[in-house]
């Protein structure tokens, strides 16, 4: 795809090119004509926050999200205190990187709730502990100008990764907090199956809760490790037309990330993975966008 054809709202989530270090991820994204990138904490921490911020600034890319924090479903004790402290560090990272990114960058920290604690079957209690943890972090996020974006994950991850399984559940938790401080991540992979997804997107928009929109596709059969079952947009069964139109109808006009966990995608040359991402986004998502320039 010619650089001039790259949708200005496309953002490459760093997970899509997981095996690329930060310098490579920034270089291949910018070289492809993509204007924005979402970063992950581990590659940032490998070089140090100050260095990562400088590298991001030099790249000229917008910063869209920081992935990921959360994982605070455990009961009170040292592990929970350590998790809360680490989330405070992640808030600082998100604020610093957003300040370093190009104009239009957004200080958004994606939160994955965490699964059931070992030996527990209490989903309701685990979700309440997510609410309580966010309550502890909300003041820090507000002071830093960071939005905490609760990401619901597909229910197949409820036991080990995320007890928040629907957008509606995420919005119910967020409802206790200022929309500028606590919102939701709308990720097509995780919510496409939900019969209430379109009303939930409308509600999220009405409540001002859509912090970020992420896209990738779903295709069966799933691999043995279901975490690695994401695909390029257009390679699976997700109806990007209806989901994207619903998000657009809320007034969401910012960047849209492609986030893919897939061994084959990761094994590809990062520049080729970005090219394939651009092509899938152009064919499956761009036709349904009304706002052509991210703001």
PDB file of C-alpha atoms in Angstrom:
ATOM      1  CA  UNK A   1       0.000   0.000   0.000  1.00  0.00           C
ATOM      2  CA  UNK A   2       1.453   3.410  -0.869  1.00  0.00           C
ATOM      3  CA  UNK A   3       2.318   5.560   2.126  1.00  0.00           C
ATOM      4  CA  UNK A   4      -0.232   8.151   0.936  1.00  0.00           C
ATOM      5  CA  UNK A   5      -3.020   5.574   1.267  1.00  0.00           C
ATOM      6  CA  UNK A   6      -2.413   4.798   4.945  1.00  0.00           C
ATOM      7  CA  UNK A   7      -5.468   5.687   6.997  1.00  0.00           C
ATOM      8  CA  UNK A   8      -4.487   8.568   9.310  1.00  0.00           C
ATOM      9  CA  UNK A   9      -6.439   6.981  12.169  1.00  0.00           C
ATOM     10  CA  UNK A  10      -4.587   3.665  12.110  1.00  0.00           C
ATOM     11  CA  UNK A  11      -2.405   2.964  15.141  1.00  0.00           C
ATOM     12  CA  UNK A  12      -0.134  -0.062  15.437  1.00  0.00           C
ATOM     13  CA  UNK A  13      -0.380  -1.615  18.871  1.00  0.00           C
ATOM     14  CA  UNK A  14       3.094  -2.882  19.699  1.00  0.00           C
ATOM     15  CA  UNK A  15       1.744  -6.347  20.490  1.00  0.00           C
ATOM     16  CA  UNK A  16       1.214  -6.845  16.751  1.00  0.00           C
ATOM     17  CA  UNK A  17       4.990  -6.746  16.259  1.00  0.00           C
ATOM     18  CA  UNK A  18       5.785  -8.241  19.649  1.00  0.00           C
ATOM     19  CA  UNK A  19       9.304  -9.464  18.866  1.00  0.00           C
ATOM     20  CA  UNK A  20      10.457  -6.060  17.625  1.00  0.00           C
ATOM     21  CA  UNK A  21      12.281  -3.980  20.211  1.00  0.00           C
ATOM     22  CA  UNK A  22      11.093  -0.443  20.850  1.00  0.00           C
ATOM     23  CA  UNK A  23      13.467   1.178  18.377  1.00  0.00           C
ATOM     24  CA  UNK A  24      12.428  -1.216  15.613  1.00  0.00           C
ATOM     25  CA  UNK A  25       8.734  -0.873  16.392  1.00  0.00           C
ATOM     26  CA  UNK A  26       8.914   2.904  16.169  1.00  0.00           C
ATOM     27  CA  UNK A  27      11.021   2.808  13.009  1.00  0.00           C
ATOM     28  CA  UNK A  28       8.893   0.392  10.974  1.00  0.00           C
ATOM     29  CA  UNK A  29       5.658   2.059  12.048  1.00  0.00           C
ATOM     30  CA  UNK A  30       6.816   5.528  11.025  1.00  0.00           C
ATOM     31  CA  UNK A  31       8.493   4.260   7.838  1.00  0.00           C
ATOM     32  CA  UNK A  32       5.195   2.702   6.733  1.00  0.00           C
ATOM     33  CA  UNK A  33       3.421   6.046   6.956  1.00  0.00           C
ATOM     34  CA  UNK A  34       1.409   5.064  10.033  1.00  0.00           C
ATOM     35  CA  UNK A  35       0.995   8.063  12.321  1.00  0.00           C
ATOM     36  CA  UNK A  36       0.414   6.455  15.713  1.00  0.00           C
ATOM     37  CA  UNK A  37       1.517   3.625  17.986  1.00  0.00           C
ATOM     38  CA  UNK A  38       0.355   2.002  21.213  1.00  0.00           C
ATOM     39  CA  UNK A  39       3.198   0.816  23.444  1.00  0.00           C
ATOM     40  CA  UNK A  40       3.620  -2.019  25.904  1.00  0.00           C
ATOM     41  CA  UNK A  41       5.190  -1.665  29.312  1.00  0.00           C
ATOM     42  CA  UNK A  42       7.866  -4.339  28.970  1.00  0.00           C
ATOM     43  CA  UNK A  43       9.687  -2.853  25.938  1.00  0.00           C
ATOM     44  CA  UNK A  44       9.452   0.588  27.525  1.00  0.00           C
ATOM     45  CA  UNK A  45      10.944  -0.685  30.767  1.00  0.00           C
ATOM     46  CA  UNK A  46      13.726  -2.462  28.888  1.00  0.00           C
ATOM     47  CA  UNK A  47      15.165   0.892  27.781  1.00  0.00           C
ATOM     48  CA  UNK A  48      13.886   2.971  30.698  1.00  0.00           C
ATOM     49  CA  UNK A  49      11.012   5.429  30.719  1.00  0.00           C
ATOM     50  CA  UNK A  50      13.054   8.546  29.995  1.00  0.00           C
ATOM     51  CA  UNK A  51      14.816   6.917  27.046  1.00  0.00           C
ATOM     52  CA  UNK A  52      11.558   5.491  25.710  1.00  0.00           C
ATOM     53  CA  UNK A  53       9.914   8.918  25.883  1.00  0.00           C
ATOM     54  CA  UNK A  54      12.826  10.459  23.998  1.00  0.00           C
ATOM     55  CA  UNK A  55      12.684   7.750  21.336  1.00  0.00           C
ATOM     56  CA  UNK A  56       8.946   8.248  20.934  1.00  0.00           C
ATOM     57  CA  UNK A  57       9.360  12.009  20.600  1.00  0.00           C
ATOM     58  CA  UNK A  58      12.057  11.544  17.944  1.00  0.00           C
ATOM     59  CA  UNK A  59       9.798   9.168  15.972  1.00  0.00           C
ATOM     60  CA  UNK A  60       7.136  11.823  15.383  1.00  0.00           C
ATOM     61  CA  UNK A  61       4.400   9.287  16.182  1.00  0.00           C
ATOM     62  CA  UNK A  62       1.288   9.888  18.250  1.00  0.00           C
ATOM     63  CA  UNK A  63       0.985   7.767  21.383  1.00  0.00           C
ATOM     64  CA  UNK A  64      -2.409   6.087  21.678  1.00  0.00           C
ATOM     65  CA  UNK A  65      -2.375   3.679  24.664  1.00  0.00           C
ATOM     66  CA  UNK A  66      -0.088   2.120  27.226  1.00  0.00           C
ATOM     67  CA  UNK A  67      -0.605  -1.629  27.634  1.00  0.00           C
ATOM     68  CA  UNK A  68      -1.215  -2.971  30.066  1.00  0.00           C
ATOM     69  CA  UNK A  69      -1.842  -2.829  33.791  1.00  0.00           C
ATOM     70  CA  UNK A  70      -4.522  -4.110  36.144  1.00  0.00           C
ATOM     71  CA  UNK A  71      -4.392  -7.693  37.496  1.00  0.00           C
ATOM     72  CA  UNK A  72      -5.800  -6.868  40.897  1.00  0.00           C
ATOM     73  CA  UNK A  73      -8.463  -9.467  41.633  1.00  0.00           C
ATOM     74  CA  UNK A  74      -6.540 -11.032  44.501  1.00  0.00           C
ATOM     75  CA  UNK A  75      -7.698 -10.526  48.110  1.00  0.00           C
ATOM     76  CA  UNK A  76      -6.046  -7.965  50.356  1.00  0.00           C
ATOM     77  CA  UNK A  77      -2.425  -8.759  51.191  1.00  0.00           C
ATOM     78  CA  UNK A  78       1.130  -8.150  49.956  1.00  0.00           C
ATOM     79  CA  UNK A  79       0.394  -9.291  46.393  1.00  0.00           C
ATOM     80  CA  UNK A  80      -2.514  -6.888  46.071  1.00  0.00           C
ATOM     81  CA  UNK A  81      -0.468  -4.004  47.524  1.00  0.00           C
ATOM     82  CA  UNK A  82       2.328  -4.754  45.034  1.00  0.00           C
ATOM     83  CA  UNK A  83      -0.190  -4.753  42.183  1.00  0.00           C
ATOM     84  CA  UNK A  84      -1.671  -1.402  43.226  1.00  0.00           C
ATOM     85  CA  UNK A  85       1.825   0.106  43.463  1.00  0.00           C
ATOM     86  CA  UNK A  86       2.710  -1.236  40.020  1.00  0.00           C
ATOM     87  CA  UNK A  87      -0.467   0.265  38.594  1.00  0.00           C
ATOM     88  CA  UNK A  88       0.560   3.641  40.000  1.00  0.00           C
ATOM     89  CA  UNK A  89       3.877   3.268  38.177  1.00  0.00           C
ATOM     90  CA  UNK A  90       2.005   2.409  34.972  1.00  0.00           C
ATOM     91  CA  UNK A  91      -0.065   5.590  35.333  1.00  0.00           C
ATOM     92  CA  UNK A  92       3.164   7.612  35.515  1.00  0.00           C
ATOM     93  CA  UNK A  93       4.492   5.811  32.431  1.00  0.00           C
ATOM     94  CA  UNK A  94       1.330   6.523  30.433  1.00  0.00           C
ATOM     95  CA  UNK A  95       1.390  10.211  31.330  1.00  0.00           C
ATOM     96  CA  UNK A  96       5.069  10.581  30.439  1.00  0.00           C
ATOM     97  CA  UNK A  97       4.717   8.818  27.093  1.00  0.00           C
ATOM     98  CA  UNK A  98       1.590  10.744  26.116  1.00  0.00           C
ATOM     99  CA  UNK A  99       3.441  13.983  26.807  1.00  0.00           C
ATOM    100  CA  UNK A 100       6.316  12.812  24.586  1.00  0.00           C
ATOM    101  CA  UNK A 101       4.167  11.747  21.653  1.00  0.00           C
ATOM    102  CA  UNK A 102       3.170  13.935  18.753  1.00  0.00           C
ATOM    103  CA  UNK A 103       0.185  16.269  18.895  1.00  0.00           C
ATOM    104  CA  UNK A 104      -3.016  14.309  19.365  1.00  0.00           C
ATOM    105  CA  UNK A 105      -1.468  11.717  21.688  1.00  0.00           C
ATOM    106  CA  UNK A 106      -3.768  10.293  24.358  1.00  0.00           C
ATOM    107  CA  UNK A 107      -2.863   9.315  27.921  1.00  0.00           C
ATOM    108  CA  UNK A 108      -4.759   6.039  28.139  1.00  0.00           C
ATOM    109  CA  UNK A 109      -3.755   3.100  30.338  1.00  0.00           C
ATOM    110  CA  UNK A 110      -5.414  -0.191  29.370  1.00  0.00           C
ATOM    111  CA  UNK A 111      -6.507  -2.265  32.370  1.00  0.00           C
ATOM    112  CA  UNK A 112      -6.969  -6.047  32.267  1.00  0.00           C
ATOM    113  CA  UNK A 113      -8.734  -7.017  35.473  1.00  0.00           C
ATOM    114  CA  UNK A 114      -7.114 -10.369  36.209  1.00  0.00           C
ATOM    115  CA  UNK A 115      -8.652 -13.814  36.593  1.00  0.00           C
ATOM    116  CA  UNK A 116     -10.048 -15.736  39.523  1.00  0.00           C
ATOM    117  CA  UNK A 117      -7.610 -16.052  42.424  1.00  0.00           C
ATOM    118  CA  UNK A 118      -6.296 -19.571  42.888  1.00  0.00           C
ATOM    119  CA  UNK A 119      -8.916 -21.824  44.466  1.00  0.00           C
ATOM    120  CA  UNK A 120     -11.711 -19.274  44.087  1.00  0.00           C
ATOM    121  CA  UNK A 121     -15.025 -19.583  42.267  1.00  0.00           C
ATOM    122  CA  UNK A 122     -16.300 -16.169  43.342  1.00  0.00           C
ATOM    123  CA  UNK A 123     -16.625 -14.146  40.126  1.00  0.00           C
ATOM    124  CA  UNK A 124     -18.772 -11.475  41.759  1.00  0.00           C
ATOM    125  CA  UNK A 125     -16.256 -10.926  44.544  1.00  0.00           C
ATOM    126  CA  UNK A 126     -13.386 -10.738  42.077  1.00  0.00           C
ATOM    127  CA  UNK A 127     -15.219  -8.079  40.064  1.00  0.00           C
ATOM    128  CA  UNK A 128     -15.887  -6.071  43.211  1.00  0.00           C
ATOM    129  CA  UNK A 129     -12.171  -6.122  44.005  1.00  0.00           C
ATOM    130  CA  UNK A 130     -11.551  -4.694  40.525  1.00  0.00           C
ATOM    131  CA  UNK A 131     -13.915  -1.831  41.363  1.00  0.00           C
ATOM    132  CA  UNK A 132     -12.164  -1.312  44.698  1.00  0.00           C
ATOM    133  CA  UNK A 133      -8.717  -1.241  43.082  1.00  0.00           C
ATOM    134  CA  UNK A 134      -9.809   1.321  40.527  1.00  0.00           C
ATOM    135  CA  UNK A 135     -11.212   3.351  43.403  1.00  0.00           C
ATOM    136  CA  UNK A 136      -7.731   3.423  44.920  1.00  0.00           C
ATOM    137  CA  UNK A 137      -6.136   4.432  41.613  1.00  0.00           C
ATOM    138  CA  UNK A 138      -8.649   6.993  40.336  1.00  0.00           C
ATOM    139  CA  UNK A 139      -7.147   9.952  42.194  1.00  0.00           C
ATOM    140  CA  UNK A 140      -3.659   9.134  40.902  1.00  0.00           C
ATOM    141  CA  UNK A 141      -4.960   8.832  37.354  1.00  0.00           C
ATOM    142  CA  UNK A 142      -6.867  12.116  37.599  1.00  0.00           C
ATOM    143  CA  UNK A 143      -3.819  13.932  38.940  1.00  0.00           C
ATOM    144  CA  UNK A 144      -1.714  12.575  36.060  1.00  0.00           C
ATOM    145  CA  UNK A 145      -4.329  13.292  33.406  1.00  0.00           C
ATOM    146  CA  UNK A 146      -4.566   9.583  32.545  1.00  0.00           C
ATOM    147  CA  UNK A 147      -7.716   7.666  31.604  1.00  0.00           C
ATOM    148  CA  UNK A 148      -7.950   4.118  32.973  1.00  0.00           C
ATOM    149  CA  UNK A 149      -9.498   2.022  30.199  1.00  0.00           C
ATOM    150  CA  UNK A 150     -11.115  -1.162  31.549  1.00  0.00           C
ATOM    151  CA  UNK A 151     -10.839  -3.842  28.874  1.00  0.00           C
ATOM    152  CA  UNK A 152     -13.422  -6.617  28.908  1.00  0.00           C
ATOM    153  CA  UNK A 153     -11.965  -9.871  27.591  1.00  0.00           C
ATOM    154  CA  UNK A 154     -13.779 -12.744  25.901  1.00  0.00           C
ATOM    155  CA  UNK A 155     -15.291 -15.061  28.552  1.00  0.00           C
ATOM    156  CA  UNK A 156     -12.857 -17.862  27.670  1.00  0.00           C
ATOM    157  CA  UNK A 157     -10.309 -15.803  29.631  1.00  0.00           C
ATOM    158  CA  UNK A 158     -12.467 -15.273  32.720  1.00  0.00           C
ATOM    159  CA  UNK A 159     -10.775 -17.893  34.869  1.00  0.00           C
ATOM    160  CA  UNK A 160      -7.144 -16.942  34.340  1.00  0.00           C
ATOM    161  CA  UNK A 161      -6.956 -13.467  32.817  1.00  0.00           C
ATOM    162  CA  UNK A 162     -10.021 -11.245  33.124  1.00  0.00           C
ATOM    163  CA  UNK A 163     -13.211 -11.587  35.159  1.00  0.00           C
ATOM    164  CA  UNK A 164     -14.736  -8.658  33.237  1.00  0.00           C
ATOM    165  CA  UNK A 165     -16.199 -10.329  30.146  1.00  0.00           C
ATOM    166  CA  UNK A 166     -18.603  -7.854  28.559  1.00  0.00           C
ATOM    167  CA  UNK A 167     -18.578  -4.188  27.739  1.00  0.00           C
ATOM    168  CA  UNK A 168     -21.647  -3.819  29.922  1.00  0.00           C
ATOM    169  CA  UNK A 169     -19.769  -5.185  32.933  1.00  0.00           C
ATOM    170  CA  UNK A 170     -16.894  -2.788  32.272  1.00  0.00           C
ATOM    171  CA  UNK A 171     -19.304   0.129  32.079  1.00  0.00           C
ATOM    172  CA  UNK A 172     -21.012  -0.904  35.311  1.00  0.00           C
ATOM    173  CA  UNK A 173     -17.644  -0.729  37.090  1.00  0.00           C
ATOM    174  CA  UNK A 174     -16.695   2.546  35.415  1.00  0.00           C
ATOM    175  CA  UNK A 175     -20.015   4.147  36.332  1.00  0.00           C
ATOM    176  CA  UNK A 176     -18.762   5.018  39.820  1.00  0.00           C
ATOM    177  CA  UNK A 177     -16.064   7.288  38.412  1.00  0.00           C
ATOM    178  CA  UNK A 178     -15.545  10.402  36.286  1.00  0.00           C
ATOM    179  CA  UNK A 179     -15.619   9.413  32.578  1.00  0.00           C
ATOM    180  CA  UNK A 180     -12.413  11.397  32.016  1.00  0.00           C
ATOM    181  CA  UNK A 181     -10.679   9.151  34.550  1.00  0.00           C
ATOM    182  CA  UNK A 182     -12.241   5.704  34.011  1.00  0.00           C
ATOM    183  CA  UNK A 183     -13.456   4.497  30.632  1.00  0.00           C
ATOM    184  CA  UNK A 184     -13.526   1.299  28.608  1.00  0.00           C
ATOM    185  CA  UNK A 185     -11.538  -0.350  25.863  1.00  0.00           C
ATOM    186  CA  UNK A 186     -13.738  -1.480  22.972  1.00  0.00           C
ATOM    187  CA  UNK A 187     -11.854  -4.389  21.398  1.00  0.00           C
ATOM    188  CA  UNK A 188     -13.617  -6.225  18.570  1.00  0.00           C
ATOM    189  CA  UNK A 189     -11.922  -9.556  19.320  1.00  0.00           C
ATOM    190  CA  UNK A 190     -13.393  -9.684  22.790  1.00  0.00           C
ATOM    191  CA  UNK A 191     -16.911  -8.348  22.303  1.00  0.00           C
ATOM    192  CA  UNK A 192     -18.036  -9.227  18.769  1.00  0.00           C
ATOM    193  CA  UNK A 193     -20.037 -12.243  19.987  1.00  0.00           C
ATOM    194  CA  UNK A 194     -22.088 -10.361  22.622  1.00  0.00           C
ATOM    195  CA  UNK A 195     -25.798 -10.044  21.655  1.00  0.00           C
ATOM    196  CA  UNK A 196     -25.858  -6.767  23.599  1.00  0.00           C
ATOM    197  CA  UNK A 197     -22.723  -5.335  21.987  1.00  0.00           C
ATOM    198  CA  UNK A 198     -24.376  -2.597  19.912  1.00  0.00           C
ATOM    199  CA  UNK A 199     -26.534  -1.230  22.777  1.00  0.00           C
ATOM    200  CA  UNK A 200     -23.451  -1.428  25.008  1.00  0.00           C
ATOM    201  CA  UNK A 201     -21.378   0.610  22.539  1.00  0.00           C
ATOM    202  CA  UNK A 202     -24.198   3.167  22.357  1.00  0.00           C
ATOM    203  CA  UNK A 203     -24.256   3.318  26.165  1.00  0.00           C
ATOM    204  CA  UNK A 204     -20.478   3.680  26.313  1.00  0.00           C
ATOM    205  CA  UNK A 205     -20.666   6.615  23.944  1.00  0.00           C
ATOM    206  CA  UNK A 206     -23.593   8.227  25.752  1.00  0.00           C
ATOM    207  CA  UNK A 207     -21.674   7.983  29.017  1.00  0.00           C
ATOM    208  CA  UNK A 208     -18.450   9.274  27.465  1.00  0.00           C
ATOM    209  CA  UNK A 209     -16.600   6.053  28.297  1.00  0.00           C
ATOM    210  CA  UNK A 210     -14.962   4.927  25.018  1.00  0.00           C
ATOM    211  CA  UNK A 211     -11.295   5.487  25.810  1.00  0.00           C
ATOM    212  CA  UNK A 212      -9.937   3.495  22.866  1.00  0.00           C
ATOM    213  CA  UNK A 213     -11.173   1.355  19.988  1.00  0.00           C
ATOM    214  CA  UNK A 214      -9.045  -1.689  19.106  1.00  0.00           C
ATOM    215  CA  UNK A 215      -9.574  -4.059  16.208  1.00  0.00           C
ATOM    216  CA  UNK A 216      -8.444  -7.475  15.074  1.00  0.00           C
ATOM    217  CA  UNK A 217     -10.252 -10.538  13.774  1.00  0.00           C
ATOM    218  CA  UNK A 218     -11.523 -13.898  15.067  1.00  0.00           C
ATOM    219  CA  UNK A 219     -11.108 -17.119  13.116  1.00  0.00           C
ATOM    220  CA  UNK A 220     -11.553 -20.764  14.070  1.00  0.00           C
ATOM    221  CA  UNK A 221     -10.192 -23.259  14.831  1.00  0.00           C
ATOM    222  CA  UNK A 222      -8.532 -21.606  17.801  1.00  0.00           C
ATOM    223  CA  UNK A 223      -4.926 -22.585  18.560  1.00  0.00           C
ATOM    224  CA  UNK A 224      -4.048 -24.585  21.670  1.00  0.00           C
ATOM    225  CA  UNK A 225      -3.016 -21.327  23.331  1.00  0.00           C
ATOM    226  CA  UNK A 226      -6.195 -19.305  22.839  1.00  0.00           C
ATOM    227  CA  UNK A 227      -4.373 -16.117  23.796  1.00  0.00           C
ATOM    228  CA  UNK A 228      -2.670 -16.271  20.381  1.00  0.00           C
ATOM    229  CA  UNK A 229      -5.832 -16.524  18.295  1.00  0.00           C
ATOM    230  CA  UNK A 230      -6.091 -12.986  16.868  1.00  0.00           C
ATOM    231  CA  UNK A 231      -5.876 -12.246  13.150  1.00  0.00           C
ATOM    232  CA  UNK A 232      -5.491  -9.362  10.732  1.00  0.00           C
ATOM    233  CA  UNK A 233      -8.759  -7.452  10.180  1.00  0.00           C
ATOM    234  CA  UNK A 234     -10.661  -9.114   7.370  1.00  0.00           C
ATOM    235  CA  UNK A 235      -9.151 -12.574   7.852  1.00  0.00           C
ATOM    236  CA  UNK A 236     -11.964 -13.861  10.057  1.00  0.00           C
ATOM    237  CA  UNK A 237     -15.654 -13.519  10.870  1.00  0.00           C
ATOM    238  CA  UNK A 238     -16.005 -10.244  12.774  1.00  0.00           C
ATOM    239  CA  UNK A 239     -18.448  -7.720  11.329  1.00  0.00           C
ATOM    240  CA  UNK A 240     -16.301  -4.594  11.417  1.00  0.00           C
ATOM    241  CA  UNK A 241     -18.944  -2.637   9.518  1.00  0.00           C
ATOM    242  CA  UNK A 242     -21.556  -2.748  12.269  1.00  0.00           C
ATOM    243  CA  UNK A 243     -19.110  -2.424  15.167  1.00  0.00           C
ATOM    244  CA  UNK A 244     -17.162   0.429  13.624  1.00  0.00           C
ATOM    245  CA  UNK A 245     -20.321   2.250  12.592  1.00  0.00           C
ATOM    246  CA  UNK A 246     -21.609   1.934  16.148  1.00  0.00           C
ATOM    247  CA  UNK A 247     -18.398   3.342  17.598  1.00  0.00           C
ATOM    248  CA  UNK A 248     -18.367   6.163  15.043  1.00  0.00           C
ATOM    249  CA  UNK A 249     -21.979   7.007  15.843  1.00  0.00           C
ATOM    250  CA  UNK A 250     -20.956   7.837  19.421  1.00  0.00           C
ATOM    251  CA  UNK A 251     -18.694  10.605  18.114  1.00  0.00           C
ATOM    252  CA  UNK A 252     -15.463   8.709  18.688  1.00  0.00           C
ATOM    253  CA  UNK A 253     -12.986  10.244  16.240  1.00  0.00           C
ATOM    254  CA  UNK A 254      -9.567   9.327  17.628  1.00  0.00           C
ATOM    255  CA  UNK A 255      -7.029   6.722  16.596  1.00  0.00           C
ATOM    256  CA  UNK A 256      -7.934   3.049  16.198  1.00  0.00           C
ATOM    257  CA  UNK A 257      -5.394   0.420  17.208  1.00  0.00           C
ATOM    258  CA  UNK A 258      -4.792  -2.942  15.597  1.00  0.00           C
ATOM    259  CA  UNK A 259      -3.654  -5.341  18.328  1.00  0.00           C
ATOM    260  CA  UNK A 260      -2.822  -8.908  17.256  1.00  0.00           C
ATOM    261  CA  UNK A 261      -1.534 -11.845  19.294  1.00  0.00           C
ATOM    262  CA  UNK A 262      -0.571 -14.519  16.787  1.00  0.00           C
ATOM    263  CA  UNK A 263       2.620 -16.576  16.489  1.00  0.00           C
ATOM    264  CA  UNK A 264       2.611 -16.435  12.688  1.00  0.00           C
ATOM    265  CA  UNK A 265       2.216 -12.665  12.693  1.00  0.00           C
ATOM    266  CA  UNK A 266       4.975 -12.328  15.276  1.00  0.00           C
ATOM    267  CA  UNK A 267       7.280 -14.552  13.212  1.00  0.00           C
ATOM    268  CA  UNK A 268       6.914 -12.294  10.168  1.00  0.00           C
ATOM    269  CA  UNK A 269       9.245  -9.412   9.440  1.00  0.00           C
ATOM    270  CA  UNK A 270       7.869  -6.470  11.464  1.00  0.00           C
ATOM    271  CA  UNK A 271       7.692  -4.238   8.389  1.00  0.00           C
ATOM    272  CA  UNK A 272       5.650  -6.906   6.574  1.00  0.00           C
ATOM    273  CA  UNK A 273       3.345  -7.295   9.576  1.00  0.00           C
ATOM    274  CA  UNK A 274       2.724  -3.541   9.559  1.00  0.00           C
ATOM    275  CA  UNK A 275       2.055  -3.651   5.810  1.00  0.00           C
ATOM    276  CA  UNK A 276      -0.450  -6.495   6.240  1.00  0.00           C
ATOM    277  CA  UNK A 277      -2.071  -4.602   9.097  1.00  0.00           C
ATOM    278  CA  UNK A 278      -2.439  -1.499   6.920  1.00  0.00           C
ATOM    279  CA  UNK A 279      -4.022  -3.514   4.132  1.00  0.00           C
ATOM    280  CA  UNK A 280      -6.486  -5.291   6.426  1.00  0.00           C
ATOM    281  CA  UNK A 281      -7.433  -2.040   8.131  1.00  0.00           C
ATOM    282  CA  UNK A 282      -7.933  -0.243   4.808  1.00  0.00           C
ATOM    283  CA  UNK A 283     -10.227  -2.981   3.508  1.00  0.00           C
ATOM    284  CA  UNK A 284     -12.187  -3.789   6.665  1.00  0.00           C
ATOM    285  CA  UNK A 285     -12.277  -0.711   8.885  1.00  0.00           C
ATOM    286  CA  UNK A 286     -11.531   2.438   6.875  1.00  0.00           C
ATOM    287  CA  UNK A 287     -14.652   2.227   4.672  1.00  0.00           C
ATOM    288  CA  UNK A 288     -16.814   2.575   7.782  1.00  0.00           C
ATOM    289  CA  UNK A 289     -15.105   5.651   9.244  1.00  0.00           C
ATOM    290  CA  UNK A 290     -16.732   9.041   9.024  1.00  0.00           C
ATOM    291  CA  UNK A 291     -13.978  11.085  10.708  1.00  0.00           C
ATOM    292  CA  UNK A 292     -10.934  10.771   8.462  1.00  0.00           C
ATOM    293  CA  UNK A 293      -8.374  12.589  10.588  1.00  0.00           C
ATOM    294  CA  UNK A 294      -7.621  11.659  14.168  1.00  0.00           C
ATOM    295  CA  UNK A 295      -7.838  14.501  16.653  1.00  0.00           C
TER     296      UNK A 295
END
